[in-house]
């Protein structure tokens, strides 16, 4: 019999995640997916049905054998809050127990916000979600920019909020709302949004490319977010990069603003356009295109040689360059690195919208939550 309450909660959470994702929706399928006996699986399913978290109905006929009853989550069993931010705004999303988006909203931050301002807006955003409709909030996920310490729930550093240093995000929000709070870097939570709502569904290995003001990537390896020993995995923008005989960093050449300047022939001192996405679309076929394609091909090729991923998913303003640009990048990678010709994945522009970070933060909460034993 099961003894350890922590292990019980963890396994029950895995049952729910498998059912929610659709990867295992029968008792037998769950037993195979989790590597436990059918009798043990049955005990967990019975308890979760009794608790109102799962329901069992209908018949699913397999290729052989007896029909299997279909399991599903109960949408109204509770909900998850996701909040994600940068120096300009806070995004919030509410997701029901079955993983469906119910509400989302954006909240502007004042110019040059302080840590106190941001934390107050995060609280207000969660409260806004709670006030939209009845139901029990189960957990909160937070996507924070810069360097974070997920284990201790702390935002360590973010260059664009001057006093954002060692901020106890999890402690403060947990005290305010009385539920489990989980913190992660905002690009990594976007990778979770891709798993539940976007192009990462069904993939065990993929990389989210995030060239914005800087250039980071979020890595999902064998189904797990890769943070690294110092939570700095994916900081590829800091790679040394040759440019005109000088050594710079890669984000100096391939961040979204840098790419616009290269394609537009603009000086580094020139003011960025108000709508960078639209501006990039206008210069996508300018004369520097071939050189920019080659540079991105090097980056995706190096990442593929290192991580052997299944897919690259692009987020941010550079999606405005269009599918044809990124198809050229894939083709150029195979030309530069012939060994990758047979296994260089295509780069897809994400189908998610501006609320991807909040969706990812809600996904983070959803994956971290465990039922009480």
mmCIF file with all atom_site columns, N, CA and C in Angstrom, residues 25-75:
data_model
loop_
_atom_site.group_PDB
_atom_site.id
_atom_site.type_symbol
_atom_site.label_atom_id
_atom_site.label_alt_id
_atom_site.label_comp_id
_atom_site.label_asym_id
_atom_site.label_entity_id
_atom_site.label_seq_id
_atom_site.pdbx_PDB_ins_code
_atom_site.Cartn_x
_atom_site.Cartn_y
_atom_site.Cartn_z
_atom_site.occupancy
_atom_site.B_iso_or_equiv
_atom_site.pdbx_formal_charge
_atom_site.auth_seq_id
_atom_site.auth_comp_id
_atom_site.auth_asym_id
_atom_site.auth_atom_id
_atom_site.pdbx_PDB_model_num
ATOM 1   N N  . UNK A 1 25 ? -5.682  8.355  -21.280 1.00 0.00 ? 25 UNK A N  1
ATOM 2   C CA . UNK A 1 25 ? -7.049  8.697  -20.863 1.00 0.00 ? 25 UNK A CA 1
ATOM 3   C C  . UNK A 1 25 ? -7.839  7.459  -20.444 1.00 0.00 ? 25 UNK A C  1
ATOM 4   N N  . UNK A 1 26 ? -7.146  6.364  -20.170 1.00 0.00 ? 26 UNK A N  1
ATOM 5   C CA . UNK A 1 26 ? -7.790  5.170  -19.633 1.00 0.00 ? 26 UNK A CA 1
ATOM 6   C C  . UNK A 1 26 ? -6.952  4.655  -18.478 1.00 0.00 ? 26 UNK A C  1
ATOM 7   N N  . UNK A 1 27 ? -7.520  3.809  -17.660 1.00 0.00 ? 27 UNK A N  1
ATOM 8   C CA . UNK A 1 27 ? -6.780  3.249  -16.532 1.00 0.00 ? 27 UNK A CA 1
ATOM 9   C C  . UNK A 1 27 ? -5.573  2.449  -17.017 1.00 0.00 ? 27 UNK A C  1
ATOM 10  N N  . UNK A 1 28 ? -5.786  1.645  -18.034 1.00 0.00 ? 28 UNK A N  1
ATOM 11  C CA . UNK A 1 28 ? -4.672  0.848  -18.554 1.00 0.00 ? 28 UNK A CA 1
ATOM 12  C C  . UNK A 1 28 ? -3.595  1.752  -19.163 1.00 0.00 ? 28 UNK A C  1
ATOM 13  N N  . UNK A 1 29 ? -4.031  2.751  -19.910 1.00 0.00 ? 29 UNK A N  1
ATOM 14  C CA . UNK A 1 29 ? -3.062  3.670  -20.501 1.00 0.00 ? 29 UNK A CA 1
ATOM 15  C C  . UNK A 1 29 ? -2.255  4.403  -19.452 1.00 0.00 ? 29 UNK A C  1
ATOM 16  N N  . UNK A 1 30 ? -2.898  4.795  -18.352 1.00 0.00 ? 30 UNK A N  1
ATOM 17  C CA . UNK A 1 30 ? -2.189  5.450  -17.256 1.00 0.00 ? 30 UNK A CA 1
ATOM 18  C C  . UNK A 1 30 ? -1.181  4.516  -16.612 1.00 0.00 ? 30 UNK A C  1
ATOM 19  N N  . UNK A 1 31 ? -1.576  3.267  -16.397 1.00 0.00 ? 31 UNK A N  1
ATOM 20  C CA . UNK A 1 31 ? -0.657  2.305  -15.791 1.00 0.00 ? 31 UNK A CA 1
ATOM 21  C C  . UNK A 1 31 ? 0.597   2.151  -16.639 1.00 0.00 ? 31 UNK A C  1
ATOM 22  N N  . UNK A 1 32 ? 0.423   2.090  -17.954 1.00 0.00 ? 32 UNK A N  1
ATOM 23  C CA . UNK A 1 32 ? 1.574   1.956  -18.852 1.00 0.00 ? 32 UNK A CA 1
ATOM 24  C C  . UNK A 1 32 ? 2.423   3.220  -18.853 1.00 0.00 ? 32 UNK A C  1
ATOM 25  N N  . UNK A 1 33 ? 1.773   4.386  -18.874 1.00 0.00 ? 33 UNK A N  1
ATOM 26  C CA . UNK A 1 33 ? 2.511   5.651  -18.927 1.00 0.00 ? 33 UNK A CA 1
ATOM 27  C C  . UNK A 1 33 ? 3.299   5.909  -17.651 1.00 0.00 ? 33 UNK A C  1
ATOM 28  N N  . UNK A 1 34 ? 2.739   5.524  -16.502 1.00 0.00 ? 34 UNK A N  1
ATOM 29  C CA . UNK A 1 34 ? 3.364   5.819  -15.211 1.00 0.00 ? 34 UNK A CA 1
ATOM 30  C C  . UNK A 1 34 ? 4.243   4.690  -14.704 1.00 0.00 ? 34 UNK A C  1
ATOM 31  N N  . UNK A 1 35 ? 4.150   3.525  -15.330 1.00 0.00 ? 35 UNK A N  1
ATOM 32  C CA . UNK A 1 35 ? 4.971   2.401  -14.897 1.00 0.00 ? 35 UNK A CA 1
ATOM 33  C C  . UNK A 1 35 ? 4.559   1.829  -13.558 1.00 0.00 ? 35 UNK A C  1
ATOM 34  N N  . UNK A 1 36 ? 3.270   1.859  -13.256 1.00 0.00 ? 36 UNK A N  1
ATOM 35  C CA . UNK A 1 36 ? 2.757   1.273  -12.012 1.00 0.00 ? 36 UNK A CA 1
ATOM 36  C C  . UNK A 1 36 ? 1.702   0.237  -12.370 1.00 0.00 ? 36 UNK A C  1
ATOM 37  N N  . UNK A 1 37 ? 1.333   -0.566 -11.398 1.00 0.00 ? 37 UNK A N  1
ATOM 38  C CA . UNK A 1 37 ? 0.397   -1.654 -11.656 1.00 0.00 ? 37 UNK A CA 1
ATOM 39  C C  . UNK A 1 37 ? -1.001  -1.111 -11.933 1.00 0.00 ? 37 UNK A C  1
ATOM 40  N N  . UNK A 1 38 ? -1.796  -1.851 -12.720 1.00 0.00 ? 38 UNK A N  1
ATOM 41  C CA . UNK A 1 38 ? -3.175  -1.421 -12.960 1.00 0.00 ? 38 UNK A CA 1
ATOM 42  C C  . UNK A 1 38 ? -3.987  -1.270 -11.678 1.00 0.00 ? 38 UNK A C  1
ATOM 43  N N  . UNK A 1 39 ? -3.731  -2.126 -10.689 1.00 0.00 ? 39 UNK A N  1
ATOM 44  C CA . UNK A 1 39 ? -4.496  -2.023 -9.442  1.00 0.00 ? 39 UNK A CA 1
ATOM 45  C C  . UNK A 1 39 ? -4.165  -0.734 -8.699  1.00 0.00 ? 39 UNK A C  1
ATOM 46  N N  . UNK A 1 40 ? -2.878  -0.364 -8.663  1.00 0.00 ? 40 UNK A N  1
ATOM 47  C CA . UNK A 1 40 ? -2.483  0.891  -8.018  1.00 0.00 ? 40 UNK A CA 1
ATOM 48  C C  . UNK A 1 40 ? -3.059  2.086  -8.771  1.00 0.00 ? 40 UNK A C  1
ATOM 49  N N  . UNK A 1 41 ? -2.977  2.027  -10.088 1.00 0.00 ? 41 UNK A N  1
ATOM 50  C CA . UNK A 1 41 ? -3.556  3.103  -10.898 1.00 0.00 ? 41 UNK A CA 1
ATOM 51  C C  . UNK A 1 41 ? -5.043  3.255  -10.614 1.00 0.00 ? 41 UNK A C  1
ATOM 52  N N  . UNK A 1 42 ? -5.726  2.127  -10.512 1.00 0.00 ? 42 UNK A N  1
ATOM 53  C CA . UNK A 1 42 ? -7.157  2.162  -10.240 1.00 0.00 ? 42 UNK A CA 1
ATOM 54  C C  . UNK A 1 42 ? -7.491  2.838  -8.928  1.00 0.00 ? 42 UNK A C  1
ATOM 55  N N  . UNK A 1 43 ? -6.668  2.589  -7.897  1.00 0.00 ? 43 UNK A N  1
ATOM 56  C CA . UNK A 1 43 ? -6.894  3.238  -6.605  1.00 0.00 ? 43 UNK A CA 1
ATOM 57  C C  . UNK A 1 43 ? -6.788  4.757  -6.728  1.00 0.00 ? 43 UNK A C  1
ATOM 58  N N  . UNK A 1 44 ? -5.765  5.215  -7.436  1.00 0.00 ? 44 UNK A N  1
ATOM 59  C CA . UNK A 1 44 ? -5.587  6.662  -7.610  1.00 0.00 ? 44 UNK A CA 1
ATOM 60  C C  . UNK A 1 44 ? -6.742  7.264  -8.403  1.00 0.00 ? 44 UNK A C  1
ATOM 61  N N  . UNK A 1 45 ? -7.126  6.600  -9.485  1.00 0.00 ? 45 UNK A N  1
ATOM 62  C CA . UNK A 1 45 ? -8.225  7.115  -10.298 1.00 0.00 ? 45 UNK A CA 1
ATOM 63  C C  . UNK A 1 45 ? -9.504  7.201  -9.478  1.00 0.00 ? 45 UNK A C  1
ATOM 64  N N  . UNK A 1 46 ? -9.789  6.156  -8.712  1.00 0.00 ? 46 UNK A N  1
ATOM 65  C CA . UNK A 1 46 ? -11.002 6.166  -7.885  1.00 0.00 ? 46 UNK A CA 1
ATOM 66  C C  . UNK A 1 46 ? -10.996 7.343  -6.908  1.00 0.00 ? 46 UNK A C  1
ATOM 67  N N  . UNK A 1 47 ? -9.846  7.581  -6.275  1.00 0.00 ? 47 UNK A N  1
ATOM 68  C CA . UNK A 1 47 ? -9.748  8.681  -5.309  1.00 0.00 ? 47 UNK A CA 1
ATOM 69  C C  . UNK A 1 47 ? -9.929  10.039 -5.988  1.00 0.00 ? 47 UNK A C  1
ATOM 70  N N  . UNK A 1 48 ? -9.348  10.188 -7.180  1.00 0.00 ? 48 UNK A N  1
ATOM 71  C CA . UNK A 1 48 ? -9.445  11.469 -7.885  1.00 0.00 ? 48 UNK A CA 1
ATOM 72  C C  . UNK A 1 48 ? -10.852 11.710 -8.429  1.00 0.00 ? 48 UNK A C  1
ATOM 73  N N  . UNK A 1 49 ? -11.523 10.650 -8.835  1.00 0.00 ? 49 UNK A N  1
ATOM 74  C CA . UNK A 1 49 ? -12.923 10.783 -9.250  1.00 0.00 ? 49 UNK A CA 1
ATOM 75  C C  . UNK A 1 49 ? -13.780 11.179 -8.058  1.00 0.00 ? 49 UNK A C  1
ATOM 76  N N  . UNK A 1 50 ? -13.551 10.519 -6.921  1.00 0.00 ? 50 UNK A N  1
ATOM 77  C CA . UNK A 1 50 ? -14.315 10.829 -5.712  1.00 0.00 ? 50 UNK A CA 1
ATOM 78  C C  . UNK A 1 50 ? -14.071 12.266 -5.253  1.00 0.00 ? 50 UNK A C  1
ATOM 79  N N  . UNK A 1 51 ? -12.842 12.759 -5.463  1.00 0.00 ? 51 UNK A N  1
ATOM 80  C CA . UNK A 1 51 ? -12.502 14.126 -5.056  1.00 0.00 ? 51 UNK A CA 1
ATOM 81  C C  . UNK A 1 51 ? -13.043 15.180 -6.018  1.00 0.00 ? 51 UNK A C  1
ATOM 82  N N  . UNK A 1 52 ? -13.629 14.746 -7.130  1.00 0.00 ? 52 UNK A N  1
ATOM 83  C CA . UNK A 1 52 ? -14.190 15.693 -8.085  1.00 0.00 ? 52 UNK A CA 1
ATOM 84  C C  . UNK A 1 52 ? -13.172 16.297 -9.026  1.00 0.00 ? 52 UNK A C  1
ATOM 85  N N  . UNK A 1 53 ? -12.000 15.653 -9.156  1.00 0.00 ? 53 UNK A N  1
ATOM 86  C CA . UNK A 1 53 ? -10.950 16.168 -10.036 1.00 0.00 ? 53 UNK A CA 1
ATOM 87  C C  . UNK A 1 53 ? -10.951 15.484 -11.401 1.00 0.00 ? 53 UNK A C  1
ATOM 88  N N  . UNK A 1 54 ? -11.345 14.217 -11.444 1.00 0.00 ? 54 UNK A N  1
ATOM 89  C CA . UNK A 1 54 ? -11.471 13.466 -12.689 1.00 0.00 ? 54 UNK A CA 1
ATOM 90  C C  . UNK A 1 54 ? -12.893 12.947 -12.816 1.00 0.00 ? 54 UNK A C  1
ATOM 91  N N  . UNK A 1 55 ? -13.273 12.652 -14.061 1.00 0.00 ? 55 UNK A N  1
ATOM 92  C CA . UNK A 1 55 ? -14.523 11.934 -14.284 1.00 0.00 ? 55 UNK A CA 1
ATOM 93  C C  . UNK A 1 55 ? -14.276 10.843 -15.321 1.00 0.00 ? 55 UNK A C  1
ATOM 94  N N  . UNK A 1 56 ? -15.102 9.838  -15.266 1.00 0.00 ? 56 UNK A N  1
ATOM 95  C CA . UNK A 1 56 ? -14.934 8.672  -16.126 1.00 0.00 ? 56 UNK A CA 1
ATOM 96  C C  . UNK A 1 56 ? -16.252 8.423  -16.831 1.00 0.00 ? 56 UNK A C  1
ATOM 97  N N  . UNK A 1 57 ? -16.225 8.534  -18.137 1.00 0.00 ? 57 UNK A N  1
ATOM 98  C CA . UNK A 1 57 ? -17.472 8.332  -18.868 1.00 0.00 ? 57 UNK A CA 1
ATOM 99  C C  . UNK A 1 57 ? -17.183 7.899  -20.288 1.00 0.00 ? 57 UNK A C  1
ATOM 100 N N  . UNK A 1 58 ? -18.216 7.415  -20.968 1.00 0.00 ? 58 UNK A N  1
ATOM 101 C CA . UNK A 1 58 ? -18.074 7.004  -22.346 1.00 0.00 ? 58 UNK A CA 1
ATOM 102 C C  . UNK A 1 58 ? -17.255 5.740  -22.481 1.00 0.00 ? 58 UNK A C  1
ATOM 103 N N  . UNK A 1 59 ? -17.107 5.292  -23.694 1.00 0.00 ? 59 UNK A N  1
ATOM 104 C CA . UNK A 1 59 ? -16.304 4.111  -23.975 1.00 0.00 ? 59 UNK A CA 1
ATOM 105 C C  . UNK A 1 59 ? -15.327 4.439  -25.084 1.00 0.00 ? 59 UNK A C  1
ATOM 106 N N  . UNK A 1 60 ? -14.098 4.040  -24.889 1.00 0.00 ? 60 UNK A N  1
ATOM 107 C CA . UNK A 1 60 ? -13.074 4.202  -25.912 1.00 0.00 ? 60 UNK A CA 1
ATOM 108 C C  . UNK A 1 60 ? -12.656 2.810  -26.356 1.00 0.00 ? 60 UNK A C  1
ATOM 109 N N  . UNK A 1 61 ? -12.961 2.434  -27.575 1.00 0.00 ? 61 UNK A N  1
ATOM 110 C CA . UNK A 1 61 ? -12.655 1.099  -28.066 1.00 0.00 ? 61 UNK A CA 1
ATOM 111 C C  . UNK A 1 61 ? -11.227 1.059  -28.589 1.00 0.00 ? 61 UNK A C  1
ATOM 112 N N  . UNK A 1 62 ? -10.385 0.224  -27.978 1.00 0.00 ? 62 UNK A N  1
ATOM 113 C CA . UNK A 1 62 ? -9.026  0.051  -28.455 1.00 0.00 ? 62 UNK A CA 1
ATOM 114 C C  . UNK A 1 62 ? -8.988  -0.877 -29.653 1.00 0.00 ? 62 UNK A C  1
ATOM 115 N N  . UNK A 1 63 ? -7.789  -1.098 -30.206 1.00 0.00 ? 63 UNK A N  1
ATOM 116 C CA . UNK A 1 63 ? -7.649  -1.979 -31.364 1.00 0.00 ? 63 UNK A CA 1
ATOM 117 C C  . UNK A 1 63 ? -7.994  -3.420 -31.006 1.00 0.00 ? 63 UNK A C  1
ATOM 118 N N  . UNK A 1 64 ? -7.703  -3.801 -29.764 1.00 0.00 ? 64 UNK A N  1
ATOM 119 C CA . UNK A 1 64 ? -7.970  -5.163 -29.314 1.00 0.00 ? 64 UNK A CA 1
ATOM 120 C C  . UNK A 1 64 ? -8.493  -5.107 -27.887 1.00 0.00 ? 64 UNK A C  1
ATOM 121 N N  . UNK A 1 65 ? -9.132  -6.186 -27.461 1.00 0.00 ? 65 UNK A N  1
ATOM 122 C CA . UNK A 1 65 ? -9.532  -6.309 -26.068 1.00 0.00 ? 65 UNK A CA 1
ATOM 123 C C  . UNK A 1 65 ? -10.827 -5.585 -25.761 1.00 0.00 ? 65 UNK A C  1
ATOM 124 N N  . UNK A 1 66 ? -11.080 -5.463 -24.466 1.00 0.00 ? 66 UNK A N  1
ATOM 125 C CA . UNK A 1 66 ? -12.324 -4.863 -23.998 1.00 0.00 ? 66 UNK A CA 1
ATOM 126 C C  . UNK A 1 66 ? -12.299 -3.339 -24.167 1.00 0.00 ? 66 UNK A C  1
ATOM 127 N N  . UNK A 1 67 ? -13.456 -2.730 -24.351 1.00 0.00 ? 67 UNK A N  1
ATOM 128 C CA . UNK A 1 67 ? -13.512 -1.263 -24.407 1.00 0.00 ? 67 UNK A CA 1
ATOM 129 C C  . UNK A 1 67 ? -13.022 -0.648 -23.103 1.00 0.00 ? 67 UNK A C  1
ATOM 130 N N  . UNK A 1 68 ? -12.456 0.547  -23.205 1.00 0.00 ? 68 UNK A N  1
ATOM 131 C CA . UNK A 1 68 ? -11.920 1.241  -22.025 1.00 0.00 ? 68 UNK A CA 1
ATOM 132 C C  . UNK A 1 68 ? -12.758 2.483  -21.757 1.00 0.00 ? 68 UNK A C  1
ATOM 133 N N  . UNK A 1 69 ? -13.020 2.730  -20.490 1.00 0.00 ? 69 UNK A N  1
ATOM 134 C CA . UNK A 1 69 ? -13.730 3.949  -20.138 1.00 0.00 ? 69 UNK A CA 1
ATOM 135 C C  . UNK A 1 69 ? -12.777 5.138  -20.274 1.00 0.00 ? 69 UNK A C  1
ATOM 136 N N  . UNK A 1 70 ? -13.314 6.236  -20.735 1.00 0.00 ? 70 UNK A N  1
ATOM 137 C CA . UNK A 1 70 ? -12.507 7.425  -21.012 1.00 0.00 ? 70 UNK A CA 1
ATOM 138 C C  . UNK A 1 70 ? -12.470 8.329  -19.787 1.00 0.00 ? 70 UNK A C  1
ATOM 139 N N  . UNK A 1 71 ? -11.269 8.747  -19.412 1.00 0.00 ? 71 UNK A N  1
ATOM 140 C CA . UNK A 1 71 ? -11.073 9.658  -18.288 1.00 0.00 ? 71 UNK A CA 1
ATOM 141 C C  . UNK A 1 71 ? -10.892 11.083 -18.804 1.00 0.00 ? 71 UNK A C  1
ATOM 142 N N  . UNK A 1 72 ? -11.381 12.035 -18.042 1.00 0.00 ? 72 UNK A N  1
ATOM 143 C CA . UNK A 1 72 ? -11.154 13.445 -18.362 1.00 0.00 ? 72 UNK A CA 1
ATOM 144 C C  . UNK A 1 72 ? -11.101 14.237 -17.068 1.00 0.00 ? 72 UNK A C  1
ATOM 145 N N  . UNK A 1 73 ? -10.516 15.414 -17.141 1.00 0.00 ? 73 UNK A N  1
ATOM 146 C CA . UNK A 1 73 ? -10.490 16.296 -15.974 1.00 0.00 ? 73 UNK A CA 1
ATOM 147 C C  . UNK A 1 73 ? -11.813 17.055 -15.875 1.00 0.00 ? 73 UNK A C  1
ATOM 148 N N  . UNK A 1 74 ? -12.095 17.554 -14.693 1.00 0.00 ? 74 UNK A N  1
ATOM 149 C CA . UNK A 1 74 ? -13.320 18.319 -14.444 1.00 0.00 ? 74 UNK A CA 1
ATOM 150 C C  . UNK A 1 74 ? -12.969 19.805 -14.538 1.00 0.00 ? 74 UNK A C  1
ATOM 151 N N  . UNK A 1 75 ? -13.426 20.506 -15.564 1.00 0.00 ? 75 UNK A N  1
ATOM 152 C CA . UNK A 1 75 ? -12.995 21.898 -15.762 1.00 0.00 ? 75 UNK A CA 1
ATOM 153 C C  . UNK A 1 75 ? -13.217 22.797 -14.556 1.00 0.00 ? 75 UNK A C  1
#
